[in-house]
């Protein structure tokens, strides 16, 4: 196979009631349709999902949507069998807290959500204010206790709060109650799915009305007892340089942290590799890279030469 070049995409920004202004002010992501500066909660950096299908920004496939490229040139993606591009990488800027939510697994989503994928996701904390906490897991011991607590609105007792710092990492499996809280900046790697069941929204109003809750679906899919480990976090602050450190390896994806200092070389031996720069700056070959850049290193990319001083999150798909 000929040497393939990196695939650079135009990110898609999303407006959310809890969104902040950092994606525009700090990352300088182009705003596309929206002229808003604040209230931008998400940057979908690598996505072929119908709710935010990134366009190829340059090169021979310029102008194609990632979903089209995946359909027409599967060889670039290691001839993966998945009918849809399986992963989605986004940066989340939470100026306010997100609703407490839960995602279904593949089986439940297929049956109840029009054949959609379920959602396993993971978070790398890019920034966190002093004293920040994530919601991961719950305290109900039985399903009846879960139902009683939800019906009585005893959410503060139900949810598990975990202290979190910049550089922490969490894997969120389907059925896990979770929420990102205010002030956090997170890089999320996930199955390409947009199915979220809102358990509780703190009584917030949007356009004068509370957002819809999905209590029945939530109670169907929440794992009881909770399956999250004691803490539910990996601390990835002190990692050696120029080495791929595995953060998670599950049925859907592998995710690594890489701290480049000087020069680092490796081989692209995955169906494809997703690269996001989360701190610092450097180069991929001759291409300048900066914080917030996302790209796909396709099958046939060959040798990866990274240089500079930068922190990267990489991921690759897995197939059953
Ligand atoms: Zn989620």
Coordinates of C-alpha atoms and ligand atoms in Angstrom, one line a residue:
X1 CA 0.0 0.0 0.0
X2 CA 1.2 3.5 -0.8
X3 CA 2.2 5.8 2.0
X4 CA -0.9 7.6 3.2
X5 CA -1.0 11.1 4.7
X6 CA -2.6 12.2 7.9
X7 CA -6.3 13.1 7.5
X8 CA -7.1 16.6 8.9
X9 CA -10.7 17.4 9.7
X10 CA -12.7 20.5 10.4
X11 CA -14.0 20.3 13.9
X12 CA -17.7 20.8 14.6
X13 CA -18.7 23.0 17.6
X14 CA -21.8 22.3 19.6
X15 CA -23.9 24.8 21.7
X16 CA -25.0 23.6 25.1
X17 CA -26.6 25.3 28.1
X18 CA -23.7 24.3 30.2
X19 CA -21.0 25.2 27.7
X20 CA -18.3 27.8 28.2
X21 CA -16.2 30.1 26.0
X22 CA -12.8 28.3 26.1
X23 CA -13.2 26.4 22.9
X24 CA -13.3 29.7 21.0
X25 CA -11.1 31.9 23.2
X26 CA -8.4 29.4 24.1
X27 CA -8.4 26.9 21.3
X28 CA -9.5 29.2 18.4
X29 CA -11.7 26.6 16.9
X30 CA -13.5 28.0 13.9
X31 CA -17.2 28.6 14.9
X32 CA -18.8 27.5 11.6
X33 CA -22.6 28.3 11.7
X34 CA -22.6 29.8 15.2
X35 CA -21.5 33.3 16.0
X36 CA -21.8 32.7 19.7
X37 CA -18.6 32.8 21.7
X38 CA -19.9 31.4 25.0
X39 CA -22.3 28.5 25.5
X40 CA -20.1 26.3 23.3
X41 CA -19.8 23.1 25.2
X42 CA -18.2 20.7 22.8
X43 CA -15.8 20.5 19.9
X44 CA -16.2 17.3 18.0
X45 CA -12.7 17.0 16.7
X46 CA -13.0 13.6 15.0
X47 CA -16.5 12.4 14.2
X48 CA -18.5 10.8 11.5
X49 CA -21.7 10.8 13.6
X50 CA -24.8 12.3 11.7
X51 CA -25.2 14.9 14.5
X52 CA -21.7 16.3 13.7
X53 CA -20.0 14.7 10.7
X54 CA -16.5 16.4 10.3
X55 CA -15.4 17.5 6.8
X56 CA -11.9 16.7 5.5
X57 CA -10.0 20.0 5.6
X58 CA -7.3 19.4 3.0
X59 CA -5.6 17.0 0.6
X60 CA -7.0 14.5 -1.9
X61 CA -10.3 14.0 0.0
X62 CA -10.9 17.7 0.9
X63 CA -14.6 18.5 1.2
X64 CA -15.7 14.9 1.9
X65 CA -17.5 14.1 5.2
X66 CA -15.7 11.6 7.4
X67 CA -18.7 9.3 7.0
X68 CA -18.3 9.4 3.2
X69 CA -14.6 8.9 3.3
X70 CA -15.1 5.9 5.6
X71 CA -17.7 4.4 3.3
X72 CA -15.7 5.0 0.1
X73 CA -12.1 4.3 1.2
X74 CA -12.3 1.7 3.9
X75 CA -8.7 0.7 3.1
X76 CA -7.6 3.9 4.9
X77 CA -9.3 2.5 8.0
X78 CA -7.7 -1.0 7.9
X79 CA -10.8 -2.4 6.1
X80 CA -12.7 -2.3 9.4
X81 CA -16.0 -4.2 9.3
X82 CA -18.0 -1.8 11.5
X83 CA -20.7 -0.3 9.1
X84 CA -20.1 3.2 10.6
X85 CA -16.9 5.0 11.7
X86 CA -16.8 3.6 15.2
X87 CA -15.2 6.3 17.4
X88 CA -15.7 10.0 18.3
X89 CA -13.2 12.3 19.9
X90 CA -14.4 15.6 21.4
X91 CA -13.3 18.3 23.8
X92 CA -15.8 19.3 26.4
X93 CA -15.8 22.7 28.1
X94 CA -18.2 22.7 31.1
X95 CA -18.7 26.2 32.4
X96 CA -21.7 24.8 34.3
X97 CA -22.3 21.2 35.4
X98 CA -23.8 18.7 33.0
X99 CA -26.9 16.7 33.8
X100 CA -26.5 13.5 35.7
X101 CA -26.7 10.9 33.0
X102 CA -26.3 7.3 31.9
X103 CA -25.7 5.6 28.5
X104 CA -27.2 2.3 27.2
X105 CA -25.1 -0.6 25.9
X106 CA -25.2 -1.7 22.3
X107 CA -27.9 -4.2 22.9
X108 CA -30.3 -1.7 24.5
X109 CA -29.5 1.1 22.1
X110 CA -30.1 -1.2 19.1
X111 CA -33.5 -2.2 20.4
X112 CA -34.7 1.2 21.8
X113 CA -32.8 3.8 19.8
X114 CA -33.2 2.9 16.1
X115 CA -30.2 0.6 15.8
X116 CA -27.8 3.2 17.3
X117 CA -24.6 2.1 19.0
X118 CA -24.4 2.1 22.7
X119 CA -21.9 4.4 24.4
X120 CA -18.8 3.5 26.3
X121 CA -16.7 6.6 26.8
X122 CA -13.6 7.7 28.6
X123 CA -12.4 11.0 29.9
X124 CA -8.9 12.5 30.1
X125 CA -9.1 15.6 32.4
X126 CA -7.3 18.4 30.5
X127 CA -8.0 21.0 33.2
X128 CA -9.8 21.1 36.5
X129 CA -10.4 23.8 39.1
X130 CA -9.2 23.4 42.7
X131 CA -11.5 21.0 44.6
X132 CA -13.2 19.7 41.4
X133 CA -15.3 16.5 41.6
X134 CA -16.7 14.1 39.0
X135 CA -19.9 12.1 39.4
X136 CA -19.0 8.4 38.7
X137 CA -21.3 5.6 40.0
X138 CA -24.0 5.5 42.6
X139 CA -24.6 4.2 46.1
X140 CA -27.9 2.2 45.7
X141 CA -27.4 -1.4 46.8
X142 CA -30.5 -2.9 45.1
X143 CA -32.7 -1.9 42.1
X144 CA -35.5 -1.2 44.5
X145 CA -33.3 1.2 46.5
X146 CA -32.3 2.9 43.2
X147 CA -36.0 3.3 42.2
X148 CA -36.9 4.6 45.7
X149 CA -34.1 7.2 45.7
X150 CA -34.9 8.4 42.2
X151 CA -38.6 8.7 42.9
X152 CA -38.0 10.5 46.1
X153 CA -35.5 12.9 44.3
X154 CA -32.7 11.8 46.7
X155 CA -30.0 12.4 44.1
X156 CA -27.3 13.8 46.3
X157 CA -27.5 10.6 48.4
X158 CA -27.6 8.4 45.3
X159 CA -24.6 9.8 43.3
X160 CA -21.0 9.1 44.1
X161 CA -18.6 12.1 43.9
X162 CA -14.9 11.6 43.2
X163 CA -12.3 14.3 43.6
X164 CA -10.5 14.9 40.3
X165 CA -7.4 16.7 39.1
X166 CA -5.9 17.6 35.8
X167 CA -4.3 14.5 34.3
X168 CA -6.8 12.0 35.8
X169 CA -8.5 9.5 33.5
X170 CA -11.8 7.6 33.8
X171 CA -13.5 4.9 31.8
X172 CA -17.3 5.1 31.8
X173 CA -19.0 1.9 30.9
X174 CA -22.6 1.8 29.8
X175 CA -25.0 1.7 32.8
X176 CA -22.7 4.0 34.9
X177 CA -24.3 7.1 36.4
X178 CA -22.0 10.0 35.6
X179 CA -21.6 13.7 35.3
X180 CA -19.0 16.2 34.4
X181 CA -19.0 19.2 36.7
X182 CA -18.4 22.9 36.3
X183 CA -14.9 24.1 35.3
X184 CA -13.7 20.9 33.8
X185 CA -12.1 20.6 30.4
X186 CA -12.2 17.1 29.2
X187 CA -11.0 15.1 26.1
X188 CA -13.6 12.4 25.6
X189 CA -13.0 9.3 23.4
X190 CA -16.1 7.3 22.9
X191 CA -18.1 5.0 20.7
X192 CA -19.8 7.0 17.9
X193 CA -23.1 7.4 19.6
X194 CA -25.2 10.3 20.8
X195 CA -27.6 8.4 23.1
X196 CA -27.8 9.9 26.6
X197 CA -30.4 9.3 29.2
X198 CA -30.7 12.2 31.6
X199 CA -31.3 11.0 35.1
X200 CA -31.4 14.4 36.8
X201 CA -30.8 18.0 35.7
X202 CA -30.7 19.9 39.0
X203 CA -34.1 21.5 38.1
X204 CA -32.5 23.7 35.5
X205 CA -34.6 25.5 32.9
X206 CA -33.8 25.9 29.2
X207 CA -36.1 28.4 27.3
X208 CA -38.2 28.5 30.5
X209 CA -38.7 24.7 30.7
X210 CA -36.9 21.9 32.4
X211 CA -35.0 19.6 30.0
X212 CA -36.6 16.2 29.4
X213 CA -35.5 13.5 31.9
X214 CA -35.4 9.8 30.8
X215 CA -36.3 8.2 34.1
X216 CA -37.7 4.9 32.7
X217 CA -34.7 4.3 30.3
X218 CA -32.3 5.3 33.1
X219 CA -33.8 2.9 35.6
X220 CA -33.6 0.2 32.8
X221 CA -30.0 0.6 32.1
X222 CA -28.3 1.7 35.3
X223 CA -26.0 -1.1 36.7
X224 CA -27.0 -2.3 40.2
X225 CA -24.9 -2.7 42.1
X226 CA -22.6 -0.1 40.6
X227 CA -19.6 -1.6 38.8
X228 CA -17.2 1.3 39.1
X229 CA -14.0 0.5 41.0
X230 CA -13.2 2.0 44.4
X231 CA -12.2 5.3 42.9
X232 CA -13.0 4.9 39.2
X233 CA -9.9 7.0 38.2
X234 CA -6.5 6.4 36.8
X235 CA -3.9 9.1 37.7
X236 CA -1.9 9.8 34.6
X237 CA 0.1 12.8 35.8
X238 CA 3.6 11.3 36.3
X239 CA 4.3 9.4 33.0
X240 CA 7.7 8.8 31.5
X241 CA 8.4 10.7 28.3
X242 CA 8.4 9.3 24.7
X243 CA 6.5 6.2 25.6
X244 CA 2.9 5.1 24.7
X245 CA 1.2 4.6 28.1
X246 CA -2.0 2.6 27.9
X247 CA -4.9 4.3 29.7
X248 CA -7.6 1.8 28.8
X249 CA -8.0 -1.2 26.5
X250 CA -11.6 -2.3 26.2
X251 CA -13.9 -4.0 23.6
X252 CA -14.3 -0.8 21.6
X253 CA -11.0 1.1 21.7
X254 CA -7.5 1.4 23.1
X255 CA -6.4 4.8 24.4
X256 CA -2.9 6.0 25.2
X257 CA -1.2 9.0 26.7
X258 CA 2.1 10.1 25.1
X259 CA 4.3 12.9 26.4
X260 CA 6.7 13.9 23.5
X261 CA 9.9 15.5 24.6
X262 CA 12.5 16.0 21.8
X263 CA 11.8 13.3 19.3
X264 CA 9.6 10.2 19.3
X265 CA 9.1 7.6 16.6
X266 CA 6.8 4.7 16.3
X267 CA 5.0 2.6 13.6
X268 CA 1.3 3.1 12.7
X269 CA 0.3 -0.6 13.1
X270 CA -3.4 0.0 14.0
X271 CA -6.4 -0.1 11.6
X272 CA -6.2 3.7 12.1
X273 CA -4.9 5.9 14.9
X274 CA -6.6 9.1 16.2
X275 CA -4.2 11.8 17.5
X276 CA -5.1 14.8 19.7
X277 CA -2.7 17.3 21.0
X278 CA -3.8 18.4 24.5
X279 CA -0.8 20.4 25.7
X280 CA 2.2 22.1 24.2
X281 CA 3.3 22.2 20.6
X282 CA 5.5 20.3 18.2
X283 CA 5.5 18.6 14.8
X284 CA 4.2 15.5 13.1
X285 CA 6.9 15.0 10.3
X286 CA 7.0 18.6 8.9
X287 CA 3.5 19.5 10.0
X288 CA 3.2 22.0 12.9
X289 CA 1.0 20.8 15.7
X290 CA -0.5 22.8 18.6
X291 CA -2.8 22.2 21.5
X292 CA -6.3 21.3 20.3
X293 CA -5.3 19.7 16.9
X294 CA -6.9 16.4 16.0
X295 CA -6.2 14.1 13.1
X296 CA -6.4 10.6 11.8
X297 CA -3.3 8.6 11.0
X298 CA -4.7 6.1 8.5
X299 CA -3.7 2.6 7.7
X300 CA -0.6 2.8 5.5
X301 CA 0.7 5.9 7.3
X302 CA 3.9 4.0 8.2
X303 CA 6.4 5.6 10.5
X304 CA 5.1 8.3 12.9
X305 CA 7.7 11.0 13.7
X306 CA 6.7 13.3 16.4
X307 CA 8.9 16.1 17.8
X308 CA 8.6 19.0 20.2
X309 CA 7.3 19.4 23.7
X310 CA 3.7 18.2 23.8
X311 CA 1.2 15.9 25.4
X312 CA -1.0 13.7 23.2
X313 CA -3.9 11.4 23.6
X314 CA -4.1 8.6 20.9
X315 CA -6.8 6.0 20.3
X316 CA -7.5 3.1 18.0
X317 CA -10.6 1.1 17.3
X318 CA -11.1 -2.5 18.4
X319 CA -13.4 -5.0 16.6
X320 CA -15.1 -7.9 18.2
Ligands
LIG1 ZN1 -21.6 10.4 29.0

